[in-house]
Structures are given as structure tokens and as C-alpha cells.
PDB file of C-alpha atoms in Angstrom:
ATOM      1  CA  MET A   1     105.617 113.497 -74.008  1.00 42.00           C
ATOM      2  CA  HIS A   2     105.150 115.449 -77.201  1.00 43.00           C
ATOM      3  CA  LEU A   3     101.548 116.399 -77.914  1.00 37.00           C
ATOM      4  CA  PRO A   4     101.769 115.606 -81.656  1.00 42.00           C
ATOM      5  CA  VAL A   5     102.888 112.078 -80.851  1.00 41.00           C
ATOM      6  CA  LEU A   6      99.982 111.576 -78.485  1.00 40.00           C
ATOM      7  CA  LEU A   7      97.392 113.086 -80.803  1.00 39.00           C
ATOM      8  CA  THR A   8      98.656 111.100 -83.751  1.00 40.00           C
ATOM      9  CA  ALA A   9      97.908 108.005 -81.734  1.00 38.00           C
ATOM     10  CA  LEU A  10      94.279 109.064 -81.442  1.00 37.00           C
ATOM     11  CA  CYS A  11      93.522 108.157 -85.053  1.00 39.00           C
ATOM     12  CA  LEU A  12      91.267 105.224 -84.232  1.00 36.00           C
ATOM     13  CA  ASN A  13      87.968 105.043 -82.410  1.00 33.00           C
ATOM     14  CA  SER A  14      87.896 104.382 -78.695  1.00 34.00           C
ATOM     15  CA  LEU A  15      87.292 100.695 -78.125  1.00 36.00           C
ATOM     16  CA  THR A  16      83.550 100.614 -77.506  1.00 31.00           C
ATOM     17  CA  ALA A  17      83.756  97.149 -76.062  1.00 33.00           C
ATOM     18  CA  ALA A  18      85.685  98.521 -73.109  1.00 36.00           C
ATOM     19  CA  SER A  19      82.655 100.503 -71.985  1.00 39.00           C
ATOM     20  CA  GLN A  20      80.623  97.292 -72.002  1.00 33.00           C
ATOM     21  CA  THR A  21      82.928  95.404 -69.667  1.00 34.00           C
ATOM     22  CA  ARG A  22      82.181  95.061 -65.996  1.00 37.00           C
ATOM     23  CA  ASP A  23      82.151  98.301 -64.035  1.00 37.00           C
ATOM     24  CA  ILE A  24      85.403  98.717 -62.132  1.00 32.00           C
ATOM     25  CA  SER A  25      85.436 101.302 -59.381  1.00 30.00           C
ATOM     26  CA  SER A  26      88.081 103.978 -59.719  1.00 33.00           C
ATOM     27  CA  GLN A  27      88.814 103.402 -56.049  1.00 30.00           C
ATOM     28  CA  LEU A  28      89.788  99.787 -56.601  1.00 33.00           C
ATOM     29  CA  HIS A  29      93.378  98.953 -55.770  1.00 35.00           C
ATOM     30  CA  VAL A  30      95.126  96.047 -57.420  1.00 37.00           C
ATOM     31  CA  LYS A  31      98.394  94.246 -57.049  1.00 38.00           C
ATOM     32  CA  SER A  32     100.916  95.266 -59.674  1.00 39.00           C
ATOM     33  CA  ALA A  33     103.431  92.864 -61.200  1.00 42.00           C
ATOM     34  CA  SER A  34     105.942  93.951 -58.587  1.00 42.00           C
ATOM     35  CA  GLY A  35     103.551  93.056 -55.798  1.00 39.00           C
ATOM     36  CA  SER A  36     102.955  96.597 -54.543  1.00 44.00           C
ATOM     37  CA  ASN A  37      99.548  98.252 -54.346  1.00 42.00           C
ATOM     38  CA  SER A  38      98.773 100.685 -57.138  1.00 59.00           C
ATOM     39  CA  GLU A  39      95.824 102.426 -58.737  1.00 83.00           C
ATOM     40  CA  LEU A  40      94.188 101.099 -61.868  1.00 92.00           C
ATOM     41  CA  ILE A  41      96.170 101.824 -65.005  1.00 96.00           C
ATOM     42  CA  THR A  42      94.098 104.222 -67.112  1.00 96.00           C
ATOM     43  CA  PRO A  43      95.931 104.723 -70.417  1.00 97.00           C
ATOM     44  CA  LYS A  44      94.971 107.516 -72.766  1.00 96.00           C
ATOM     45  CA  VAL A  45      96.406 105.583 -75.713  1.00 95.00           C
ATOM     46  CA  PHE A  46      96.894 101.831 -76.120  1.00 97.00           C
ATOM     47  CA  ILE A  47      99.193 100.805 -78.977  1.00 96.00           C
ATOM     48  CA  VAL A  48      98.494  97.389 -80.501  1.00 97.00           C
ATOM     49  CA  ASP A  49     101.116  95.615 -82.626  1.00 97.00           C
ATOM     50  CA  MET A  50     101.030  92.169 -84.175  1.00 95.00           C
ATOM     51  CA  PHE A  51     104.633  90.933 -84.116  1.00 94.00           C
ATOM     52  CA  SER A  52     108.066  91.772 -82.717  1.00 94.00           C
ATOM     53  CA  ASP A  53     109.336  94.142 -85.406  1.00 93.00           C
ATOM     54  CA  GLU A  54     106.197  96.266 -85.128  1.00 94.00           C
ATOM     55  CA  GLY A  55     106.295  96.325 -81.340  1.00 94.00           C
ATOM     56  CA  GLU A  56     110.000  96.966 -80.903  1.00 94.00           C
ATOM     57  CA  ALA A  57     109.787 100.081 -83.070  1.00 92.00           C
ATOM     58  CA  TRP A  58     108.336 101.840 -80.010  1.00 94.00           C
ATOM     59  CA  TYR A  59     111.171 100.858 -77.671  1.00 95.00           C
ATOM     60  CA  GLY A  60     113.922 103.337 -76.851  1.00 92.00           C
ATOM     61  CA  ILE A  61     112.370 106.354 -78.558  1.00 90.00           C
ATOM     62  CA  PRO A  62     112.910 109.794 -76.954  1.00 88.00           C
ATOM     63  CA  GLU A  63     109.257 110.849 -76.844  1.00 89.00           C
ATOM     64  CA  PHE A  64     108.213 108.348 -74.159  1.00 93.00           C
ATOM     65  CA  ASP A  65     109.586 105.268 -72.394  1.00 96.00           C
ATOM     66  CA  ILE A  66     107.110 102.508 -73.135  1.00 96.00           C
ATOM     67  CA  LEU A  67     109.170  99.999 -71.124  1.00 97.00           C
ATOM     68  CA  ALA A  68     108.999 101.893 -67.835  1.00 96.00           C
ATOM     69  CA  ARG A  69     106.334  99.489 -66.565  1.00 96.00           C
ATOM     70  CA  ASN A  70     105.966  95.879 -67.682  1.00 96.00           C
ATOM     71  CA  ILE A  71     102.764  94.181 -66.540  1.00 96.00           C
ATOM     72  CA  THR A  72     102.101  90.466 -66.933  1.00 96.00           C
ATOM     73  CA  VAL A  73      98.454  89.945 -67.910  1.00 96.00           C
ATOM     74  CA  PRO A  74      96.902  86.458 -67.697  1.00 95.00           C
ATOM     75  CA  GLY A  75      95.337  85.290 -70.947  1.00 94.00           C
ATOM     76  CA  ILE A  76      97.387  87.247 -73.466  1.00 96.00           C
ATOM     77  CA  SER A  77      99.866  85.677 -75.888  1.00 94.00           C
ATOM     78  CA  PRO A  78     102.399  83.366 -74.189  1.00 94.00           C
ATOM     79  CA  LEU A  79     105.017  84.689 -76.625  1.00 95.00           C
ATOM     80  CA  PHE A  80     104.290  88.280 -75.562  1.00 96.00           C
ATOM     81  CA  PRO A  81     102.917  87.947 -72.009  1.00 96.00           C
ATOM     82  CA  GLN A  82     103.392  91.557 -70.906  1.00 97.00           C
ATOM     83  CA  VAL A  83     101.723  94.897 -71.487  1.00 98.00           C
ATOM     84  CA  HIS A  84     104.258  97.730 -71.526  1.00 98.00           C
ATOM     85  CA  CYS A  85     103.377 101.196 -70.197  1.00 98.00           C
ATOM     86  CA  THR A  86     104.970 104.549 -69.509  1.00 97.00           C
ATOM     87  CA  ALA A  87     105.666 105.419 -65.878  1.00 96.00           C
ATOM     88  CA  ASP A  88     102.505 107.523 -65.642  1.00 95.00           C
ATOM     89  CA  GLY A  89     100.413 104.855 -67.371  1.00 96.00           C
ATOM     90  CA  GLU A  90      99.170 107.258 -70.048  1.00 96.00           C
ATOM     91  CA  ILE A  91     100.531 105.175 -72.935  1.00 97.00           C
ATOM     92  CA  CYS A  92     100.517 101.377 -73.043  1.00 98.00           C
ATOM     93  CA  GLN A  93     101.493  98.888 -75.707  1.00 98.00           C
ATOM     94  CA  VAL A  94     101.012  95.184 -76.387  1.00 98.00           C
ATOM     95  CA  ILE A  95     102.038  92.691 -79.065  1.00 97.00           C
ATOM     96  CA  THR A  96      99.147  90.338 -79.792  1.00 96.00           C
ATOM     97  CA  GLY A  97     100.756  87.848 -82.125  1.00 94.00           C
ATOM     98  CA  GLU A  98      99.614  87.469 -85.722  1.00 93.00           C
ATOM     99  CA  GLY A  99      96.198  86.161 -86.722  1.00 88.00           C
ATOM    100  CA  GLU A 100      92.705  87.241 -85.755  1.00 88.00           C
ATOM    101  CA  ILE A 101      92.393  84.611 -83.026  1.00 91.00           C
ATOM    102  CA  ASN A 102      95.525  85.842 -81.231  1.00 94.00           C
ATOM    103  CA  ALA A 103      94.420  89.461 -81.477  1.00 93.00           C
ATOM    104  CA  ALA A 104      90.935  88.609 -80.205  1.00 93.00           C
ATOM    105  CA  VAL A 105      92.137  86.590 -77.213  1.00 96.00           C
ATOM    106  CA  THR A 106      94.778  89.139 -76.177  1.00 97.00           C
ATOM    107  CA  ILE A 107      92.569  92.220 -76.475  1.00 96.00           C
ATOM    108  CA  ASN A 108      89.670  90.482 -74.733  1.00 96.00           C
ATOM    109  CA  SER A 109      91.965  89.466 -71.865  1.00 97.00           C
ATOM    110  CA  ILE A 110      93.181  93.049 -71.489  1.00 97.00           C
ATOM    111  CA  ALA A 111      89.675  94.514 -71.725  1.00 96.00           C
ATOM    112  CA  TYR A 112      88.445  92.287 -68.901  1.00 95.00           C
ATOM    113  CA  SER A 113      91.599  92.541 -66.788  1.00 96.00           C
ATOM    114  CA  PRO A 114      91.117  94.189 -63.369  1.00 95.00           C
ATOM    115  CA  LEU A 115      94.486  95.892 -63.869  1.00 96.00           C
ATOM    116  CA  PHE A 116      93.162  98.405 -66.403  1.00 97.00           C
ATOM    117  CA  ASP A 117      90.379 100.945 -66.788  1.00 96.00           C
ATOM    118  CA  LEU A 118      89.929 101.337 -70.552  1.00 96.00           C
ATOM    119  CA  THR A 119      86.687 103.309 -70.574  1.00 95.00           C
ATOM    120  CA  LYS A 120      88.454 106.447 -71.852  1.00 94.00           C
ATOM    121  CA  THR A 121      91.223 104.796 -73.861  1.00 95.00           C
ATOM    122  CA  TYR A 122      91.923 105.225 -77.575  1.00 92.00           C
ATOM    123  CA  PHE A 123      93.431 102.233 -79.393  1.00 92.00           C
ATOM    124  CA  LEU A 124      96.057 102.657 -82.093  1.00 90.00           C
ATOM    125  CA  ILE A 125      96.516  99.639 -84.346  1.00 90.00           C
ATOM    126  CA  ALA A 126     100.055 100.237 -85.591  1.00 90.00           C
ATOM    127  CA  GLY A 127     101.254  97.692 -88.104  1.00 89.00           C
ATOM    128  CA  ILE A 128     103.120  96.997 -91.307  1.00 88.00           C
ATOM    129  CA  ALA A 129     101.076  96.327 -94.432  1.00 84.00           C
ATOM    130  CA  GLY A 130     101.397  96.135 -98.174  1.00 83.00           C
ATOM    131  CA  VAL A 131     100.129  98.814-100.533  1.00 85.00           C
ATOM    132  CA  SER A 132      99.660  99.221-104.250  1.00 86.00           C
ATOM    133  CA  PRO A 133     102.577 101.182-105.775  1.00 90.00           C
ATOM    134  CA  LYS A 134      99.914 103.220-107.564  1.00 90.00           C
ATOM    135  CA  VAL A 135      98.800 104.579-104.196  1.00 87.00           C
ATOM    136  CA  ALA A 136     101.926 104.873-102.038  1.00 88.00           C
ATOM    137  CA  THR A 137     105.635 104.114-101.916  1.00 89.00           C
ATOM    138  CA  ILE A 138     107.609 101.769 -99.673  1.00 86.00           C
ATOM    139  CA  GLY A 139     107.881 103.209 -96.165  1.00 83.00           C
ATOM    140  CA  SER A 140     104.857 105.491 -96.494  1.00 86.00           C
ATOM    141  CA  VAL A 141     102.813 106.318 -93.391  1.00 86.00           C
ATOM    142  CA  THR A 142      99.112 105.763 -93.968  1.00 87.00           C
ATOM    143  CA  PHE A 143      95.968 106.180 -91.876  1.00 88.00           C
ATOM    144  CA  ALA A 144      93.280 103.690 -92.835  1.00 88.00           C
ATOM    145  CA  ARG A 145      89.705 104.904 -93.023  1.00 91.00           C
ATOM    146  CA  TYR A 146      88.241 101.421 -92.844  1.00 91.00           C
ATOM    147  CA  ALA A 147      89.126  98.181 -91.070  1.00 87.00           C
ATOM    148  CA  VAL A 148      88.142  95.301 -93.342  1.00 86.00           C
ATOM    149  CA  SER A 149      88.097  91.597 -92.543  1.00 84.00           C
ATOM    150  CA  VAL A 150      88.806  89.370 -95.543  1.00 80.00           C
ATOM    151  CA  ALA A 151      88.960  86.089 -93.651  1.00 81.00           C
ATOM    152  CA  LEU A 152      85.611  84.723 -94.826  1.00 84.00           C
ATOM    153  CA  GLN A 153      86.517  83.800 -98.382  1.00 88.00           C
ATOM    154  CA  TYR A 154      87.670  80.862-100.443  1.00 91.00           C
ATOM    155  CA  GLU A 155      91.004  80.532-102.206  1.00 93.00           C
ATOM    156  CA  MET A 156      92.065  78.310-105.094  1.00 93.00           C
ATOM    157  CA  ASP A 157      95.588  77.852-106.401  1.00 94.00           C
ATOM    158  CA  ALA A 158      96.037  80.296-109.296  1.00 89.00           C
ATOM    159  CA  ARG A 159      97.318  77.422-111.442  1.00 93.00           C
ATOM    160  CA  GLU A 160      93.993  75.638-111.077  1.00 94.00           C
ATOM    161  CA  ILE A 161      91.464  78.446-111.517  1.00 93.00           C
ATOM    162  CA  PRO A 162      89.160  78.481-114.569  1.00 93.00           C
ATOM    163  CA  SER A 163      90.511  80.369-117.575  1.00 92.00           C
ATOM    164  CA  ASN A 164      87.884  83.105-117.267  1.00 92.00           C
ATOM    165  CA  TRP A 165      88.769  83.913-113.627  1.00 93.00           C
ATOM    166  CA  THR A 166      91.134  86.774-112.843  1.00 92.00           C
ATOM    167  CA  THR A 167      91.768  85.736-109.239  1.00 93.00           C
ATOM    168  CA  GLY A 168      91.723  82.662-107.063  1.00 93.00           C
ATOM    169  CA  TYR A 169      89.690  84.353-104.315  1.00 92.00           C
ATOM    170  CA  TRP A 170      85.910  84.447-104.083  1.00 91.00           C
ATOM    171  CA  PRO A 171      83.375  85.230-101.317  1.00 89.00           C
ATOM    172  CA  GLN A 172      82.248  82.614 -98.841  1.00 87.00           C
ATOM    173  CA  GLY A 173      78.962  81.126 -99.997  1.00 87.00           C
ATOM    174  CA  ALA A 174      79.503  82.224-103.612  1.00 90.00           C
ATOM    175  CA  THR A 175      80.642  80.177-106.598  1.00 90.00           C
ATOM    176  CA  SER A 176      82.898  82.652-108.447  1.00 91.00           C
ATOM    177  CA  PRO A 177      84.843  85.893-107.872  1.00 91.00           C
ATOM    178  CA  THR A 178      82.155  87.900-109.687  1.00 91.00           C
ATOM    179  CA  ASP A 179      79.329  86.782-107.384  1.00 91.00           C
ATOM    180  CA  ASN A 180      78.011  89.120-104.734  1.00 87.00           C
ATOM    181  CA  VAL A 181      78.694  88.355-101.082  1.00 84.00           C
ATOM    182  CA  VAL A 182      76.069  85.888 -99.885  1.00 82.00           C
ATOM    183  CA  GLU A 183      76.719  85.653 -96.148  1.00 83.00           C
ATOM    184  CA  ILE A 184      76.976  89.005 -94.367  1.00 85.00           C
ATOM    185  CA  TYR A 185      77.542  89.053 -90.604  1.00 86.00           C
ATOM    186  CA  GLY A 186      77.737  92.824 -90.238  1.00 87.00           C
ATOM    187  CA  THR A 187      81.262  92.782 -88.806  1.00 85.00           C
ATOM    188  CA  GLU A 188      83.190  92.724 -92.071  1.00 86.00           C
ATOM    189  CA  VAL A 189      83.822  96.478 -92.280  1.00 90.00           C
ATOM    190  CA  PHE A 190      84.292  99.178 -89.648  1.00 90.00           C
ATOM    191  CA  GLU A 191      84.877 102.876 -90.307  1.00 93.00           C
ATOM    192  CA  VAL A 192      87.197 104.678 -87.911  1.00 89.00           C
ATOM    193  CA  ASN A 193      86.502 108.114 -86.451  1.00 90.00           C
ATOM    194  CA  GLU A 194      87.136 110.411 -89.410  1.00 94.00           C
ATOM    195  CA  ALA A 195      87.628 113.557 -87.315  1.00 93.00           C
ATOM    196  CA  LEU A 196      90.369 111.899 -85.263  1.00 89.00           C
ATOM    197  CA  ARG A 197      91.936 110.466 -88.405  1.00 91.00           C
ATOM    198  CA  GLN A 198      92.185 113.933 -89.936  1.00 93.00           C
ATOM    199  CA  ILE A 199      93.777 115.324 -86.748  1.00 91.00           C
ATOM    200  CA  ALA A 200      96.344 112.520 -86.749  1.00 88.00           C
ATOM    201  CA  MET A 201      97.126 113.080 -90.413  1.00 90.00           C
ATOM    202  CA  SER A 202      97.605 116.813 -89.896  1.00 91.00           C
ATOM    203  CA  PHE A 203     100.208 116.185 -87.193  1.00 87.00           C
ATOM    204  CA  ALA A 204     101.904 113.440 -89.199  1.00 86.00           C
ATOM    205  CA  ARG A 205     102.381 115.788 -92.156  1.00 87.00           C
ATOM    206  CA  THR A 206     104.487 118.133 -90.038  1.00 85.00           C
ATOM    207  CA  ALA A 207     106.258 115.519 -87.898  1.00 77.00           C
ATOM    208  CA  ILE A 208     110.039 115.699 -87.779  1.00 65.00           C
ATOM    209  CA  PRO A 209     111.546 112.353 -88.914  1.00 63.00           C
TER     210      PRO A 209
END
């Protein structure tokens, strides 16, 4: 495994929820998908993708074989029922399915699975997204500083919005796009680990395509 590839994957914070799950002894043995006894899988990096094209981009690459181990995990997406890992278990990957509910159910099922110890795992959310052409070009690699949820908002067909509105979106609980956010749950915005993000970016700048 190439070190730059691994360190690039460390651009996001370690999943703090994993440390809050039930304590699993490092001596615990579990049944693997093949039926043989094996130690807990303790990945250093867990890659999370949302749909097939994103996930399959990791298959068949020379740096590491993500399909060396394929583990069926109860509770994750029925369309993508397996977690894929390298032979040594240091890198794992899962496709959650699109939508927040699918991501939440899949990641929660993995976090509470007795097959994994995720207390020292970094999660890489690797996906395809749009970007303003004023900021980047098609095919650019970007490292987000913030994870922002925009689900709690209203939308009106642009053909029906008032003439003085510039968009059909406005915050939940508000009455127009210019109103301040009324209902704040405290989970709308998360900032990733900036030090790790800078390390990942430094390796990405010198990566060989």
C-alpha cells in the first residue's frame, strides 16, 4: 500500500460515534462470512461511497485490493449488503445508497456490528458532487472543510415563486429566502479536522495520475 494513498484517506475526522459504541474486547473472536474464526477487523481507513459508480472506482486499482475480503453485515443496504476490505483489514469500503436515511442506517449498522473495531478508524467520504465553475473545473479533486446538511428547507417551483425572490429555497420555519434560520438543531454543519485535510491535500498535489 502506498503511504500517500493511505494518508490522503485521512482527510476526515475519526468517527467519534464509534468510540461511544459498546466496548468490544480486542480478544473477541467472531465468525467471518466464510464461517472461519477471525480477529475483529480494525481498519485504519473506512471509505464511504453513496452509489455504484463512486464505489466501483476503488475496485481493481494497483495500490490495494479492496475486494480481497467481502463481509456481509446485517442492517446495511440490501442493494449493497457487503463491506469490502483489503486482506489485512487496514482499508475497508462500503456503498451506503443515496439519501441521508440510507447513509445513517448503514453506518449505524457497521458501527454497532461485532465484526469491526472502529475506535481508531478514520472515515473518508468519497463522492461525486457539483461545483461552481468559478471555483473548480469538471473532474477536479476537492477536500471539503465543512459537511453541511441542507435537508431542512422548503422548496417552491421556480415558476411559482414571487417576483422579488431569487430562489425557490428558503429555511425551514422561515417565510422567505432572506429570513434567518429559525430552527437550529446544532447538527447542520460540521468542520472536519483541518490538520488532516491539509496533509491529504499536500499528498494529492503531488499524486501521480
